[in-house]
Amino acid sequence: LVSKGSLVESLTTSTGTFEDLFTNTAYTLRIKYTYDLNDGNGEQEIVKEVVVTTLKLAAPTVSLIVNSVSNKVNYQVSEQDTLELGELVKVELYKAETLVSSLTSITGSFEDLLNNTTYKVVLTYKYNLNDGLEDVVVTKEQTVTTAALAVPTITLITSTIQNKIGYTVTLKDVNNTVVDTVVKVYNGTTLVKTLEDLTAEVENLTSNTNYKVVVECTYDLNDGSGVKVLKEEVELTTVKSAPSINVTVNPQSTKVSFTVKVSDINNVGQISNISLYKGEVLVETLSDLTLREFNNLSSNTNYKVVVEYTYDLDNGEGSKELTEEVSFTTSKVEAEVEQTLIPSKNGL
């Protein structure tokens, strides 16, 4: 058996088999037969040649199946190779032109990847058809994009009560992307307070003052773009403070003087009435609300001073009245004693 001018193997039997040959290869089967006719010409030789081509093997086929789940890429290599001519070399994952990871298993997963990012999976497979040629290298590739994470959402609800601000932050974060959440309270550009609670009350503020509540939510979508900040803000004005009054009296026998101390930091009201009562009977109402005295009273008598203060907090509830009552008793008047001198025999 000769291949390309070179002897491959020689047999001396009339029947036989040449084995372990290359496939899809042309061989020359050269048959030499010698004989002697005993005619003085010695041995003669007959040579016959037959060109035989071995059969071509079927090349294996390979396919690549890829899918992504969140930040993971799964793959499966499917091969049709009944003669076991081929083998998987590697499965590589690329981000752009950068190699991320390489595996050698038929099925596998690339994990801890970036979300919302396009990757390329490259399969390298080789086989040899035993035809005397080099290995055949097959590559298959597929692109796949990992799932995008949902951007978190925040809802801010606020309320005001005079010098307090209440707030509630509702945070929706289905993919656990939030890194940190803080609530900041500003008066103009001045930071008043920073809190981490999602529900709280901010106290000791100034009434009737503009404030701004800002929620800053820091999150990372794991897409390679880094940390981002989501903001929600509400501007509001604290409610005006309700006033208070305090009345003190200085009674005498026939008159009473009094003082009215008003605490009204937002100037929401004024004194609307000052009256004097004897029991439940109205004695007098001052027409001049700047006066602080009632005269011509009866001594040793119970009275009460009633001061009314009308105010409006501009909160939609309308005008209200604040009433302060102080009871007192006028002092007694000492009786005058007259002395009469009566003459007697011993003198006056």
PDB file of N, CA and C in Angstrom, residues 164-198:
ATOM      1  N   LYS A 164     -43.138  72.203  64.647  1.00  0.00           N
ATOM      2  CA  LYS A 164     -42.716  70.833  64.347  1.00  0.00           C
ATOM      3  C   LYS A 164     -43.057  70.488  62.903  1.00  0.00           C
ATOM      4  N   ILE A 165     -42.215  69.652  62.312  1.00  0.00           N
ATOM      5  CA  ILE A 165     -42.483  69.090  60.993  1.00  0.00           C
ATOM      6  C   ILE A 165     -42.456  67.570  61.112  1.00  0.00           C
ATOM      7  N   GLY A 166     -43.516  66.943  60.669  1.00  0.00           N
ATOM      8  CA  GLY A 166     -43.556  65.489  60.615  1.00  0.00           C
ATOM      9  C   GLY A 166     -43.403  65.018  59.176  1.00  0.00           C
ATOM     10  N   TYR A 167     -42.751  63.884  58.982  1.00  0.00           N
ATOM     11  CA  TYR A 167     -42.581  63.375  57.620  1.00  0.00           C
ATOM     12  C   TYR A 167     -42.603  61.850  57.628  1.00  0.00           C
ATOM     13  N   THR A 168     -42.978  61.295  56.482  1.00  0.00           N
ATOM     14  CA  THR A 168     -42.935  59.847  56.263  1.00  0.00           C
ATOM     15  C   THR A 168     -42.392  59.603  54.860  1.00  0.00           C
ATOM     16  N   VAL A 169     -41.366  58.782  54.768  1.00  0.00           N
ATOM     17  CA  VAL A 169     -40.764  58.425  53.483  1.00  0.00           C
ATOM     18  C   VAL A 169     -41.148  56.988  53.151  1.00  0.00           C
ATOM     19  N   THR A 170     -41.759  56.802  51.985  1.00  0.00           N
ATOM     20  CA  THR A 170     -42.082  55.457  51.504  1.00  0.00           C
ATOM     21  C   THR A 170     -41.083  55.099  50.413  1.00  0.00           C
ATOM     22  N   LEU A 171     -40.332  54.038  50.649  1.00  0.00           N
ATOM     23  CA  LEU A 171     -39.265  53.626  49.739  1.00  0.00           C
ATOM     24  C   LEU A 171     -39.634  52.312  49.070  1.00  0.00           C
ATOM     25  N   LYS A 172     -39.588  52.304  47.719  1.00  0.00           N
ATOM     26  CA  LYS A 172     -39.841  51.070  46.954  1.00  0.00           C
ATOM     27  C   LYS A 172     -38.549  50.684  46.254  1.00  0.00           C
ATOM     28  N   ASP A 173     -38.010  49.530  46.644  1.00  0.00           N
ATOM     29  CA  ASP A 173     -36.706  49.097  46.121  1.00  0.00           C
ATOM     30  C   ASP A 173     -36.757  47.592  45.890  1.00  0.00           C
ATOM     31  N   VAL A 174     -37.335  47.188  44.751  1.00  0.00           N
ATOM     32  CA  VAL A 174     -37.588  45.764  44.490  1.00  0.00           C
ATOM     33  C   VAL A 174     -36.306  44.964  44.303  1.00  0.00           C
ATOM     34  N   ASN A 175     -35.219  45.602  43.875  1.00  0.00           N
ATOM     35  CA  ASN A 175     -33.970  44.875  43.617  1.00  0.00           C
ATOM     36  C   ASN A 175     -32.888  45.143  44.657  1.00  0.00           C
ATOM     37  N   ASN A 176     -33.271  45.746  45.780  1.00  0.00           N
ATOM     38  CA  ASN A 176     -32.311  46.019  46.857  1.00  0.00           C
ATOM     39  C   ASN A 176     -31.088  46.786  46.357  1.00  0.00           C
ATOM     40  N   THR A 177     -31.338  47.874  45.660  1.00  0.00           N
ATOM     41  CA  THR A 177     -30.249  48.674  45.104  1.00  0.00           C
ATOM     42  C   THR A 177     -29.864  49.843  45.993  1.00  0.00           C
ATOM     43  N   VAL A 178     -30.684  50.133  47.015  1.00  0.00           N
ATOM     44  CA  VAL A 178     -30.443  51.314  47.851  1.00  0.00           C
ATOM     45  C   VAL A 178     -29.249  51.078  48.770  1.00  0.00           C
ATOM     46  N   VAL A 179     -28.349  52.034  48.764  1.00  0.00           N
ATOM     47  CA  VAL A 179     -27.160  51.985  49.623  1.00  0.00           C
ATOM     48  C   VAL A 179     -27.414  52.742  50.918  1.00  0.00           C
ATOM     49  N   ASP A 180     -28.055  53.914  50.822  1.00  0.00           N
ATOM     50  CA  ASP A 180     -28.271  54.747  51.999  1.00  0.00           C
ATOM     51  C   ASP A 180     -29.415  55.713  51.724  1.00  0.00           C
ATOM     52  N   THR A 181     -30.134  56.083  52.780  1.00  0.00           N
ATOM     53  CA  THR A 181     -31.200  57.066  52.677  1.00  0.00           C
ATOM     54  C   THR A 181     -31.101  58.029  53.848  1.00  0.00           C
ATOM     55  N   VAL A 182     -31.074  59.329  53.557  1.00  0.00           N
ATOM     56  CA  VAL A 182     -31.032  60.342  54.602  1.00  0.00           C
ATOM     57  C   VAL A 182     -32.102  61.387  54.318  1.00  0.00           C
ATOM     58  N   VAL A 183     -32.582  62.010  55.396  1.00  0.00           N
ATOM     59  CA  VAL A 183     -33.555  63.090  55.292  1.00  0.00           C
ATOM     60  C   VAL A 183     -32.905  64.345  55.860  1.00  0.00           C
ATOM     61  N   LYS A 184     -32.935  65.424  55.072  1.00  0.00           N
ATOM     62  CA  LYS A 184     -32.322  66.677  55.504  1.00  0.00           C
ATOM     63  C   LYS A 184     -33.391  67.770  55.536  1.00  0.00           C
ATOM     64  N   VAL A 185     -33.323  68.585  56.589  1.00  0.00           N
ATOM     65  CA  VAL A 185     -34.247  69.707  56.748  1.00  0.00           C
ATOM     66  C   VAL A 185     -33.449  70.997  56.620  1.00  0.00           C
ATOM     67  N   TYR A 186     -33.893  71.866  55.703  1.00  0.00           N
ATOM     68  CA  TYR A 186     -33.193  73.124  55.440  1.00  0.00           C
ATOM     69  C   TYR A 186     -34.090  74.306  55.788  1.00  0.00           C
ATOM     70  N   ASN A 187     -33.458  75.353  56.289  1.00  0.00           N
ATOM     71  CA  ASN A 187     -34.085  76.669  56.410  1.00  0.00           C
ATOM     72  C   ASN A 187     -33.331  77.574  55.453  1.00  0.00           C
ATOM     73  N   GLY A 188     -33.930  77.786  54.267  1.00  0.00           N
ATOM     74  CA  GLY A 188     -33.179  78.460  53.210  1.00  0.00           C
ATOM     75  C   GLY A 188     -32.081  77.537  52.726  1.00  0.00           C
ATOM     76  N   THR A 189     -30.843  78.003  52.805  1.00  0.00           N
ATOM     77  CA  THR A 189     -29.695  77.166  52.422  1.00  0.00           C
ATOM     78  C   THR A 189     -28.991  76.574  53.634  1.00  0.00           C
ATOM     79  N   THR A 190     -29.523  76.851  54.812  1.00  0.00           N
ATOM     80  CA  THR A 190     -28.904  76.369  56.054  1.00  0.00           C
ATOM     81  C   THR A 190     -29.455  75.002  56.427  1.00  0.00           C
ATOM     82  N   LEU A 191     -28.560  74.039  56.590  1.00  0.00           N
ATOM     83  CA  LEU A 191     -28.970  72.699  57.011  1.00  0.00           C
ATOM     84  C   LEU A 191     -29.310  72.728  58.493  1.00  0.00           C
ATOM     85  N   VAL A 192     -30.561  72.384  58.806  1.00  0.00           N
ATOM     86  CA  VAL A 192     -31.018  72.412  60.196  1.00  0.00           C
ATOM     87  C   VAL A 192     -30.789  71.076  60.880  1.00  0.00           C
ATOM     88  N   LYS A 193     -31.106  69.987  60.171  1.00  0.00           N
ATOM     89  CA  LYS A 193     -30.999  68.663  60.790  1.00  0.00           C
ATOM     90  C   LYS A 193     -30.896  67.593  59.724  1.00  0.00           C
ATOM     91  N   THR A 194     -30.167  66.523  60.054  1.00  0.00           N
ATOM     92  CA  THR A 194     -30.045  65.346  59.188  1.00  0.00           C
ATOM     93  C   THR A 194     -30.517  64.122  59.965  1.00  0.00           C
ATOM     94  N   LEU A 195     -31.412  63.348  59.343  1.00  0.00           N
ATOM     95  CA  LEU A 195     -31.961  62.166  60.011  1.00  0.00           C
ATOM     96  C   LEU A 195     -31.876  60.962  59.087  1.00  0.00           C
ATOM     97  N   GLU A 196     -31.864  59.779  59.702  1.00  0.00           N
ATOM     98  CA  GLU A 196     -31.835  58.530  58.934  1.00  0.00           C
ATOM     99  C   GLU A 196     -33.148  57.768  59.045  1.00  0.00           C
ATOM    100  N   ASP A 197     -34.021  58.184  59.972  1.00  0.00           N
ATOM    101  CA  ASP A 197     -35.311  57.518  60.132  1.00  0.00           C
ATOM    102  C   ASP A 197     -36.223  57.854  58.962  1.00  0.00           C
ATOM    103  N   LEU A 198     -36.989  56.863  58.503  1.00  0.00           N
ATOM    104  CA  LEU A 198     -37.916  57.089  57.401  1.00  0.00           C
ATOM    105  C   LEU A 198     -39.215  57.732  57.869  1.00  0.00           C
TER     106      LEU A 198
END
